Short mmCIF file of C-alpha atoms and ligand atoms in Angstrom, two decimals:
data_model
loop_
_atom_site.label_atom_id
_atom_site.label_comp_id
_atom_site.label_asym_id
_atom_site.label_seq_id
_atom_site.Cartn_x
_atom_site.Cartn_y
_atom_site.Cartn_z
CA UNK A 1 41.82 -25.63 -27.92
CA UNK A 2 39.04 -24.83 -26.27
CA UNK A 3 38.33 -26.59 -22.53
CA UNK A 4 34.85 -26.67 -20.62
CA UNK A 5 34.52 -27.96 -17.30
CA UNK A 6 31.32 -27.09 -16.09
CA UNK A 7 28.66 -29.32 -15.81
CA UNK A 8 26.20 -28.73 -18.87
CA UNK A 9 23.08 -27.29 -17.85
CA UNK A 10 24.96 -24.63 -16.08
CA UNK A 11 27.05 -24.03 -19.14
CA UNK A 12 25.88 -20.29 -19.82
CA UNK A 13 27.62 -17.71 -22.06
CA UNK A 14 29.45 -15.19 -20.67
CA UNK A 15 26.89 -12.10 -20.95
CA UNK A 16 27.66 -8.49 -19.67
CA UNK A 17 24.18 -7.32 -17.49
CA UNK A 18 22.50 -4.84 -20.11
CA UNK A 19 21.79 -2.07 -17.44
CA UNK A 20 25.50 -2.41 -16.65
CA UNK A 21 26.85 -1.87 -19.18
CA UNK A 22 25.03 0.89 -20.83
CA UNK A 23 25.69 2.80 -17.11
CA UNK A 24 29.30 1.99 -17.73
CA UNK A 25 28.64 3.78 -21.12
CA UNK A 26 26.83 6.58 -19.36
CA UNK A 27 29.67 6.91 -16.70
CA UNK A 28 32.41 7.10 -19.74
CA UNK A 29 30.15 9.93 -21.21
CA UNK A 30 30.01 12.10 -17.73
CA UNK A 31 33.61 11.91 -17.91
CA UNK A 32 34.20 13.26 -21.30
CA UNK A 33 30.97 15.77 -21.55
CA UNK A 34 30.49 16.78 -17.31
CA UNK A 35 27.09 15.27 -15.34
CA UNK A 36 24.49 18.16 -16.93
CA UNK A 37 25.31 17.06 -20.61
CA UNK A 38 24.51 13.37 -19.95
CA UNK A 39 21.10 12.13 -19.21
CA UNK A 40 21.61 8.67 -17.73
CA UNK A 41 18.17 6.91 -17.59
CA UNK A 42 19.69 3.25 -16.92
CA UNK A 43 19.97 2.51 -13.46
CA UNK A 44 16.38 0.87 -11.24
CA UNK A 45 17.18 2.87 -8.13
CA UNK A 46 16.01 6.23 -6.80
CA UNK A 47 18.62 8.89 -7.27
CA UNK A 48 18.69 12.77 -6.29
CA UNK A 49 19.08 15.11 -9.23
CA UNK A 50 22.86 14.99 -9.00
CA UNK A 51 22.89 11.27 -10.14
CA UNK A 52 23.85 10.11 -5.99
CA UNK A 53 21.93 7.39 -4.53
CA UNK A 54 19.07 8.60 -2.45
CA UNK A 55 19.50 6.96 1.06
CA UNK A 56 16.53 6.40 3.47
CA UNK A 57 18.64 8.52 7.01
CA UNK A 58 16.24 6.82 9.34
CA UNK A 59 16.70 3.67 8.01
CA UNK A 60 20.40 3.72 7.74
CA UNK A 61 20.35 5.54 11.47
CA UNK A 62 18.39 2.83 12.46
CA UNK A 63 21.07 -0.45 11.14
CA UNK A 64 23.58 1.85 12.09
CA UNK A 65 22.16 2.32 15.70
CA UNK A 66 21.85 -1.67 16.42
CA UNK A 67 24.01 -3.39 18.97
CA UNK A 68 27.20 -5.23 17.00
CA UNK A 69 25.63 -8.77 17.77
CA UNK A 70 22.32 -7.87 16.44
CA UNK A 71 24.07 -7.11 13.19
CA UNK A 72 26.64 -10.29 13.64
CA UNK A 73 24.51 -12.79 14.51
CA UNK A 74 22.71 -15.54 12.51
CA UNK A 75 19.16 -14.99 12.24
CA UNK A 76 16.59 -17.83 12.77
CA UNK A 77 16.19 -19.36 9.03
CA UNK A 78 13.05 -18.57 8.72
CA UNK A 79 13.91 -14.98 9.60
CA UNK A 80 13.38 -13.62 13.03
CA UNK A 81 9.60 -13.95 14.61
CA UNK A 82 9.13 -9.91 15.11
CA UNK A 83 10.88 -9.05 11.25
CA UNK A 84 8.10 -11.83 10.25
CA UNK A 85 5.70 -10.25 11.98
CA UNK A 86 6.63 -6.93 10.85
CA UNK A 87 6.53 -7.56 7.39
CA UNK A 88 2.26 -8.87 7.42
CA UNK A 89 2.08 -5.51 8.47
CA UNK A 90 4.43 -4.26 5.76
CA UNK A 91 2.73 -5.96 3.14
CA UNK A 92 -0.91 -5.49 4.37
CA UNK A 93 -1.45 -2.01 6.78
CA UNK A 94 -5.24 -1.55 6.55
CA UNK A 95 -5.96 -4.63 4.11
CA UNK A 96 -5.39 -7.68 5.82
CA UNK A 97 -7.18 -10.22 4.21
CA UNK A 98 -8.80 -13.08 6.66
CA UNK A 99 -6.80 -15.84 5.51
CA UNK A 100 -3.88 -17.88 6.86
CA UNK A 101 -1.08 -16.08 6.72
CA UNK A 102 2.76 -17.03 6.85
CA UNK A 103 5.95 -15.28 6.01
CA UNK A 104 9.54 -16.51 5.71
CA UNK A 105 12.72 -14.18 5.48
CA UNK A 106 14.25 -13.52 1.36
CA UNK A 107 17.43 -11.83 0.53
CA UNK A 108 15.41 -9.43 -0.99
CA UNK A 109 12.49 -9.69 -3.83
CA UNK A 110 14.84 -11.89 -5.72
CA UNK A 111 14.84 -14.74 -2.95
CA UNK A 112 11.07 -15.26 -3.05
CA UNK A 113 10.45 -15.68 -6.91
CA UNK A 114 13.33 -18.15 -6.64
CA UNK A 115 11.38 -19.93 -3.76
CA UNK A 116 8.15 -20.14 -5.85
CA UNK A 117 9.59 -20.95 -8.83
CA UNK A 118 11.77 -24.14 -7.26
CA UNK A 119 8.85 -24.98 -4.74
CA UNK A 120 5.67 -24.69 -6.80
CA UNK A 121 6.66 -25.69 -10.42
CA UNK A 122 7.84 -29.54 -11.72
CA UNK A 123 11.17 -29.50 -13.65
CA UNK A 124 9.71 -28.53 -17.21
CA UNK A 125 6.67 -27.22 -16.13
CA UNK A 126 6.19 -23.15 -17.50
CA UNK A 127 5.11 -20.12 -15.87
CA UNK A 128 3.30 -17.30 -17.19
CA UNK A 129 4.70 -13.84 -17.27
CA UNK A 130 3.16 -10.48 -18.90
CA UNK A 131 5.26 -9.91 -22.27
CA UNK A 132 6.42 -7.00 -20.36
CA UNK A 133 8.44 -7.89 -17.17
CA UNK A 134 11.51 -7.35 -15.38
CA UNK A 135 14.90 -10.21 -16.95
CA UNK A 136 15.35 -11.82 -14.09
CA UNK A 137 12.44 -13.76 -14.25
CA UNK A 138 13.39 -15.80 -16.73
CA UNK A 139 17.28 -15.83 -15.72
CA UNK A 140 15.55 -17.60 -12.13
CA UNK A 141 13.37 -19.71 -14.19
CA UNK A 142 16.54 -20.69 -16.28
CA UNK A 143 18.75 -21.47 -13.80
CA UNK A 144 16.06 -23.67 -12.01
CA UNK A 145 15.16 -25.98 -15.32
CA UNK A 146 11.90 -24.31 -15.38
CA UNK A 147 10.28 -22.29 -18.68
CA UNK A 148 8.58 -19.05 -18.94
CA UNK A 149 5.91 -18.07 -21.54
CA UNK A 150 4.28 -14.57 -21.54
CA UNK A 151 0.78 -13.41 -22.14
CA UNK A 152 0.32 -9.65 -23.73
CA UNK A 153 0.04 -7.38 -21.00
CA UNK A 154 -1.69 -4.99 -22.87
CA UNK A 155 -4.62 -5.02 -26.00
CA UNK A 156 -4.76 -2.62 -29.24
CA UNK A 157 -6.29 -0.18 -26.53
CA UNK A 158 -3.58 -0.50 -23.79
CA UNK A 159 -5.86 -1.46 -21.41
CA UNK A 160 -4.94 -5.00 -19.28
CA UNK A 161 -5.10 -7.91 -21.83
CA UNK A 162 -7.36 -10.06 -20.06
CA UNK A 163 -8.49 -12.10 -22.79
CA UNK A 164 -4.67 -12.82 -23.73
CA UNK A 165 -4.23 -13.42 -19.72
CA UNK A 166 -6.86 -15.63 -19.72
CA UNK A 167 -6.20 -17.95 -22.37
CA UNK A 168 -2.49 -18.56 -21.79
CA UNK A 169 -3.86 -19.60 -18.05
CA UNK A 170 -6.23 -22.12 -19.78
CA UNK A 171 -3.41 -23.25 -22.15
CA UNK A 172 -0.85 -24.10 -18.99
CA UNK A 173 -3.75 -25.69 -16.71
CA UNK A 174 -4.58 -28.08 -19.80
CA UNK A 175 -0.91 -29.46 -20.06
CA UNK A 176 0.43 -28.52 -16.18
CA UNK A 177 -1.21 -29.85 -12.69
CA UNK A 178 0.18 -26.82 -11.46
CA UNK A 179 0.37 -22.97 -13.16
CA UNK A 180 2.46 -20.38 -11.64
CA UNK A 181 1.86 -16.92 -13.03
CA UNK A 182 3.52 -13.79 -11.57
CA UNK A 183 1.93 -10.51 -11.27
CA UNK A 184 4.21 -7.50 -11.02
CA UNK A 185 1.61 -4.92 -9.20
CA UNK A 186 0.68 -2.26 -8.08
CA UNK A 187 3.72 -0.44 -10.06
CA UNK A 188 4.80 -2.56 -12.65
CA UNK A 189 8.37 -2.79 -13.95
CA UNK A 190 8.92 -1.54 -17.04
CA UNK A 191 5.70 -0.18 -17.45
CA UNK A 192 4.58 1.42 -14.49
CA UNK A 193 1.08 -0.58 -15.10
CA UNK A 194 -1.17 -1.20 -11.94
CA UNK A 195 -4.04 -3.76 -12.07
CA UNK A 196 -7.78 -1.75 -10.52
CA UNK A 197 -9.27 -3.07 -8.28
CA UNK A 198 -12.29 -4.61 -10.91
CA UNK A 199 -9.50 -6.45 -13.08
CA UNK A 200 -8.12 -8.48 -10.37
CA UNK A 201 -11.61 -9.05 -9.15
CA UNK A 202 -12.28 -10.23 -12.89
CA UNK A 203 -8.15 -12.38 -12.88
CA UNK A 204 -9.30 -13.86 -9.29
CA UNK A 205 -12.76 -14.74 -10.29
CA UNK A 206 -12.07 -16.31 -13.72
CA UNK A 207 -8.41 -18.48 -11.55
CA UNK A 208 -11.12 -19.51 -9.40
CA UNK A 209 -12.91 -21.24 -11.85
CA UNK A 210 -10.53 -22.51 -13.51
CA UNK A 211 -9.08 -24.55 -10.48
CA UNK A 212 -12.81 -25.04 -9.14
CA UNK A 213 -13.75 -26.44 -12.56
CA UNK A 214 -10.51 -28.51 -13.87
CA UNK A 215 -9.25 -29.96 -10.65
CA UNK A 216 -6.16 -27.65 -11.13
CA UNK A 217 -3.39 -25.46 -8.76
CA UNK A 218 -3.12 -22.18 -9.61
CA UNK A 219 -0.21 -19.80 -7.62
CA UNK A 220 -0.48 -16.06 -8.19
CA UNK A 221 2.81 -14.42 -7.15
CA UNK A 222 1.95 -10.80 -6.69
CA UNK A 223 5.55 -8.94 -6.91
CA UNK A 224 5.41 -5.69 -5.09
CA UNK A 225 8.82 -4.83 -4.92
CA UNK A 226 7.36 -0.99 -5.65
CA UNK A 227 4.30 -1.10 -3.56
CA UNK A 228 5.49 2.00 -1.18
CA UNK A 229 5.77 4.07 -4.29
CA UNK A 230 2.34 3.23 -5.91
CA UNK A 231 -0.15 5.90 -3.95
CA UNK A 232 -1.98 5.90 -0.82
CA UNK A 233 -2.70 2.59 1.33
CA UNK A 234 -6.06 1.94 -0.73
CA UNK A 235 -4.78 2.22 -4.40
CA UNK A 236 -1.82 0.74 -3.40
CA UNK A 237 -3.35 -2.21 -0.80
CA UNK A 238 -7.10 -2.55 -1.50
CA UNK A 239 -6.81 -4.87 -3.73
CA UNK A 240 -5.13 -7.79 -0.88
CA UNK A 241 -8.82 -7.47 0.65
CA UNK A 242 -10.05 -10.06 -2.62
CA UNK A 243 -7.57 -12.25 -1.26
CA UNK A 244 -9.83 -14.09 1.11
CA UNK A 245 -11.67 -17.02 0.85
CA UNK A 246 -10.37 -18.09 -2.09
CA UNK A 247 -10.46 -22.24 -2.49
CA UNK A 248 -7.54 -23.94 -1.10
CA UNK A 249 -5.65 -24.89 -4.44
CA UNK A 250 -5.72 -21.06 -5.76
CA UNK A 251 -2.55 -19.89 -3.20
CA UNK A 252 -1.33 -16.30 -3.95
CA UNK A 253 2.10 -15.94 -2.69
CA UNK A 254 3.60 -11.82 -2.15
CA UNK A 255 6.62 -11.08 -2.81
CA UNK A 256 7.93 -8.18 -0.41
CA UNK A 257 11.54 -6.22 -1.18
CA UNK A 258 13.26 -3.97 1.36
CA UNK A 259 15.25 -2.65 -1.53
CA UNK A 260 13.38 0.36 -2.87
CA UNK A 261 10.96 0.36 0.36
CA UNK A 262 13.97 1.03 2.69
CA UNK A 263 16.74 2.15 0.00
CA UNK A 264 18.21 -1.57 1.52
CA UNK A 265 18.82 -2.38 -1.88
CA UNK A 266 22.61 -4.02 -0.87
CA UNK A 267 21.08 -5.23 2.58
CA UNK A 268 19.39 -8.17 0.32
CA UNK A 269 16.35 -8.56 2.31
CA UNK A 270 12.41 -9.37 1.66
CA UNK A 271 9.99 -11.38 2.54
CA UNK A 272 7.78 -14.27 1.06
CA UNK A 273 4.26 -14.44 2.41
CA UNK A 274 1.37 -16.69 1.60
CA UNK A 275 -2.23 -16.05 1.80
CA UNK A 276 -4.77 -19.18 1.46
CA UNK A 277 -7.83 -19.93 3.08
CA UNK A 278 -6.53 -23.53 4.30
CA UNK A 279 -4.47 -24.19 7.26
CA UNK A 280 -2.70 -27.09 5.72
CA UNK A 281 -1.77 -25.33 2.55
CA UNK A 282 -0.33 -22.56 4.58
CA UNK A 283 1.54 -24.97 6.80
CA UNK A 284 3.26 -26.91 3.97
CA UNK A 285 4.36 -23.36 2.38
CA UNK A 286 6.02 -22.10 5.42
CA UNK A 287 8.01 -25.88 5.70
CA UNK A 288 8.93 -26.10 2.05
CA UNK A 289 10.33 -22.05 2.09
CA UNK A 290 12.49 -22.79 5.10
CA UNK A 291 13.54 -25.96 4.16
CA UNK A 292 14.77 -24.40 0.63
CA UNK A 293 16.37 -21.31 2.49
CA UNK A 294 18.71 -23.87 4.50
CA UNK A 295 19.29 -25.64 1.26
CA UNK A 296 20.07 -22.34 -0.91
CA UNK A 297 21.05 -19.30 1.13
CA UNK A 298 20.66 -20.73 5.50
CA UNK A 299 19.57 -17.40 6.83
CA UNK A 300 18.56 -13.44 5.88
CA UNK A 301 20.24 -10.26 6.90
CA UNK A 302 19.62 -9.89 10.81
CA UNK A 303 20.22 -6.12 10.84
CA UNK A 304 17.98 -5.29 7.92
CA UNK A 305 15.38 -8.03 9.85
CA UNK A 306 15.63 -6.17 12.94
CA UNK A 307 14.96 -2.74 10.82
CA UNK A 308 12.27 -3.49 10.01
CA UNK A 309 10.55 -5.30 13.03
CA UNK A 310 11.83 -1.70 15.10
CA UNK A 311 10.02 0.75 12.51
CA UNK A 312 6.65 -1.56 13.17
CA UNK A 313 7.03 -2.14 16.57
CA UNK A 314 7.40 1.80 17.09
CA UNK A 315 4.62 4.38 15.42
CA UNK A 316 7.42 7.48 16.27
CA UNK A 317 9.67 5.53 14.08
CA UNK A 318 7.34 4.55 11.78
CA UNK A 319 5.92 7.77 11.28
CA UNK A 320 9.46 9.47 10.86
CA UNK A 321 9.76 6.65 7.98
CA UNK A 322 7.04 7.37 5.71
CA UNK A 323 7.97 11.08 6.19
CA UNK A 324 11.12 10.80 4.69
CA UNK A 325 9.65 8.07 2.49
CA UNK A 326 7.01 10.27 1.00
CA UNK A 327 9.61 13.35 -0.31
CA UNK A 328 11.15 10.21 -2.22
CA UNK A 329 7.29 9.55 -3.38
CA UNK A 330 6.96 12.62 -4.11
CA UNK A 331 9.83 13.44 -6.44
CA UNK A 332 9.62 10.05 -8.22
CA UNK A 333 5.79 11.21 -9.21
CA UNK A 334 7.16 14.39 -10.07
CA UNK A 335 9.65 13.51 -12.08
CA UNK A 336 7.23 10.67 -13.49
CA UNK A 337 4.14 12.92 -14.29
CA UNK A 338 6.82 16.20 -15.56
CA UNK A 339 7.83 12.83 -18.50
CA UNK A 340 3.92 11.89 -19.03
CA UNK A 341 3.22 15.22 -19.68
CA UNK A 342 5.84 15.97 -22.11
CA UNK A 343 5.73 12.65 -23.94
CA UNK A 344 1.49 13.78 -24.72
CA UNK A 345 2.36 17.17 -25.44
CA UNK A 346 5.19 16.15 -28.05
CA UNK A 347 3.10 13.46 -28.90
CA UNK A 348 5.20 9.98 -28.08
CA UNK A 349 3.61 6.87 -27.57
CA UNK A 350 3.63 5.27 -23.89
CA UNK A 351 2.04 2.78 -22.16
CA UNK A 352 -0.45 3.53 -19.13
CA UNK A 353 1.99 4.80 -16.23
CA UNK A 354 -0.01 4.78 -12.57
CA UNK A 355 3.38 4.41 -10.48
CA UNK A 356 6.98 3.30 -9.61
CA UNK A 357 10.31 3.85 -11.01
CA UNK A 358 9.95 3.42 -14.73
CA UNK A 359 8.04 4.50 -17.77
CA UNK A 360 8.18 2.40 -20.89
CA UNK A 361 7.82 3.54 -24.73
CA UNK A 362 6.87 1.06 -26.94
CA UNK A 363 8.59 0.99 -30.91
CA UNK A 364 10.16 -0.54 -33.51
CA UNK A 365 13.87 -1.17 -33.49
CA UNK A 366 14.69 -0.37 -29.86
CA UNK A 367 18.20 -1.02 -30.23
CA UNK A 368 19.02 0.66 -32.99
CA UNK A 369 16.94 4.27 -31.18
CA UNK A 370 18.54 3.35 -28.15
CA UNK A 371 22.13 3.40 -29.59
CA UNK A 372 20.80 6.94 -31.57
CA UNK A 373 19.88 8.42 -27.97
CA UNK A 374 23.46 7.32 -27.07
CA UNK A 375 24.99 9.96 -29.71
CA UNK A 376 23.07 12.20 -28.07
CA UNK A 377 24.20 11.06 -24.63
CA UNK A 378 21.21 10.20 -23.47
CA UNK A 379 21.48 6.53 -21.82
CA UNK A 380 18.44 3.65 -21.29
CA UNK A 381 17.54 0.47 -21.70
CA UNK A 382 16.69 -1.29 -25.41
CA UNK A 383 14.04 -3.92 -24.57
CA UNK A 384 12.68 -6.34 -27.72
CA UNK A 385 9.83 -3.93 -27.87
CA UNK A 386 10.31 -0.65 -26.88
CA UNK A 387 12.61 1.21 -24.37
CA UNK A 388 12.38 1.37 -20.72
CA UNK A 389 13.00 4.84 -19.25
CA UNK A 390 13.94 4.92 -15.81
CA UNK A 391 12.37 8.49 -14.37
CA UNK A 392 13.47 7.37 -11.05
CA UNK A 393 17.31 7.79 -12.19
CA UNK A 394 16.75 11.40 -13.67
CA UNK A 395 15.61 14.69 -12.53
CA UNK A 396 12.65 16.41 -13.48
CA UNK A 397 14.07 18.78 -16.01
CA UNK A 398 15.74 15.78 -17.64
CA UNK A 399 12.53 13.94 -17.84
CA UNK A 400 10.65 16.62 -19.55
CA UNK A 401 13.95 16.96 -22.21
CA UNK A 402 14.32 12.94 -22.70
CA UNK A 403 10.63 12.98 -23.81
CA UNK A 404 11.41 15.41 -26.20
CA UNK A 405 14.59 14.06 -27.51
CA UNK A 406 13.14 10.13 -27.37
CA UNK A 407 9.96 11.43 -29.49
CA UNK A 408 12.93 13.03 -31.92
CA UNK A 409 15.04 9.99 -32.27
CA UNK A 410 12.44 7.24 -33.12
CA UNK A 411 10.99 9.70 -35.49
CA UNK A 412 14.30 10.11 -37.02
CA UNK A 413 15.05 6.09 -36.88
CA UNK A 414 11.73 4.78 -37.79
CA UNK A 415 10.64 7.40 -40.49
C1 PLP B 1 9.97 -6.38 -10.76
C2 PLP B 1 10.95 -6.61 -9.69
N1 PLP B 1 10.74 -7.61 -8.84
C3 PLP B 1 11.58 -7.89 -7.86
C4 PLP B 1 12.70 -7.13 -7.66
C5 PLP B 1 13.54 -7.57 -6.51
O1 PLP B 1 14.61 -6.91 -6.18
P1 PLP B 1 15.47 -7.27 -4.88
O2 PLP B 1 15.86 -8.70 -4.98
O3 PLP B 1 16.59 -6.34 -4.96
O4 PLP B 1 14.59 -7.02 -3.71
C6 PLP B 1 12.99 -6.05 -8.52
C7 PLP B 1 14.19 -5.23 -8.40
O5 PLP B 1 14.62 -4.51 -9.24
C8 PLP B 1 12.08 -5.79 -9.56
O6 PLP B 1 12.26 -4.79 -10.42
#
């Protein structure tokens, strides 16, 4: 006889994670066939060509280097006033927009979407995601009696959808006071997709009117969890310039990760900011974040916090950073551009990659290619559309052969 105890909404089945558990798969494989025979293109984090974890030295030298009690002790909940500090300039460098600005302390990218999603959405209300975007999302929307809907990221041209983008904003604002839509840029995961410069002038100009017009609040949350691996400080930062002067009920929120930035992916720490041209507004963001960090998680990681506000407060250190940061850059793009290049010389269908960790290739039945590639250990993730491959995971010759092999199986699958 079966026996529940758990109250119902948090009655969820018992799911293995899908990146898991095709790595598990991939592991098995290494066993039986050795490393070189397997290509395993599952995992989101950067790894050297031998399939180890690539780990930021200075960063690591850095935690490592702290006194015990800076590590030990609890931080401020809000995070500590230099980490908070530290990550404005994180977030911003060169493109600071003139606009009030606050920041409290996240375990990681995770903790601010699950700020935004509690703090700025009614129970019911929906938020608006591209078709294309990273699980969690909706497993935080889930688990905070909140919906998701998704607009199509991309049109019969794979440029940015904006007329889909558009209209599901104007569909949300009609039914919701409030619309919360993220935006997972520069370096989009799956896709690698960055908004220019013009479309977000075009997203911020046509949000503006919309709250201007309809009395309505509109919250952009710009996830850059990949922002230090999406190209120099202008194509990567130019657009936070159009963040100023926007009217007081159109609040974009940022979403900052130490994970990939700092290879602090276990560290669990980040940063939500807000940017809005009213005092007030910024005000009641900062309260509501730190009053929902007591109530959820009480404080962030003080050695990670500390990290970070050293490597700002420090150019030596900071410049010794985004030395060792750029060879990571630089072999990501490698690896990215050696798969780009293949998949248009074989001929395989992929949507616009600018930057970050993975590459995604639209088609029909992705489960049923992705379970092919398996036979022919090569190891990624099905999504409903299309498969995401993680270059990031994979060294360059490996890129250039999954292209080649991908391109083979869907062929072989889809006739
Ligand atoms: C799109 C996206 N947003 C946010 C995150 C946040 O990650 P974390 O909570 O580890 O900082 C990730 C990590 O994989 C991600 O892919």
């Amino acid at each position: 006889m079966s026996v529940s105890v758990v109250a119902p909404h948090s009655k969820r089945p018992a799911e293995e994670d899908k990146v898991f558990a095709a790595n598990g798969r991939a592991q098995e494989a290494i066993k039986k066939y050795g490393a070189d025979q397997v290509i395993n293109s599952t995992i989101g984090a950067l790894l050297e060509d031998d399939g180890s974890l690539s780990v930021m030295q200075t960063a690591m030298q850095e935690l490592k280097n702290l006194p015990d009690a800076e590590i030990a002790a609890y931080a401020p909940i809000a995070g500590l006033p230099d980490f908070l500090e530290a990550a404005k300039t994180a977030v911003f460098r060169d493109f600071r927009p003139d606009a009030y600005i606050r920041a409290v302390s996240t375990p990681g990218g995770t903790g601010g979407l699950r700020h935004a999603v509690w703090n700025y959405m009614e129970p019911g209300d929906t938020m608006l995601v591209p078709d294309w975007f990273w699980g969690p999302y909706k497993t935080i929307s889930a688990e905070h009696g909140r919906k998701m809907t998704t607009f199509s990221l991309f049109d019969g041209k794979k440029a940015f959808n904006m007329a889909s983008f558009k209209a599901k904003i104007q569909e949300l604002a009609e039914k919701q006071e409030r619309v919360l839509v993220i935006l997972n840029t520069p370096a989009h995961n799956p896709t690698g997709y960055s908004l220019t410069d013009e479309e977000w002038n075009e997203v911020l100009t046509f949000l503006t009117n919309v709250v201007e017009h309809q009395n309505k609040k509109i919250i952009v949350y710009v996830d850059i969890a990949y922002i230090d691996f999406a190209g120099d400080m202008k194509t990567s930062r130019g657009f936070m310039k159009q963040f100023e002067g926007l009217p007081a009920n159109l609040l974009v929120l940022i979403g900052y990760s130490m994970s990939k930035a700092f290879t602090f992916y276990g560290l669990r720490s980040g940063a939500l900011l807000c940017v809005s041209s009213s005092e007030e507004v910024a005000e009641e963001f900062a309260a509501s974040a730190a009053f929902s960090s007591r109530g959820v998680w009480s404080n962030g990681t003080r050695g990670a916090q500390k990290v970070l506000a050293n490597v700002y407060n420090n150019a030596e250190l900071l410049e010794k950073v985004e030395d060792e940061r750029s060879k990571f850059v630089d072999l990501m793009f490698d690896r990215a551009r050696a798969f780009v290049d293949e998949a248009s010389d074989v001929g395989l269908e992929i949507f616009p990659y600018r930057a970050g960790f993975f590459i995604t290739i639209p088609c029909e039945n992705p489960a049923k290619v992705a379970e092919e590639l398996e036979k022919e250990n090569l190891f990624l993730l099905a999504l409903s559309n299309g498969l995401r491959f993680a270059a990031c995971a994979v060294s360059k010759e490996k890129c250039i052969l999954s292209a080649r092999l991908i391109k083979q199986v869907i062929d072989k699958v889809n006739g």
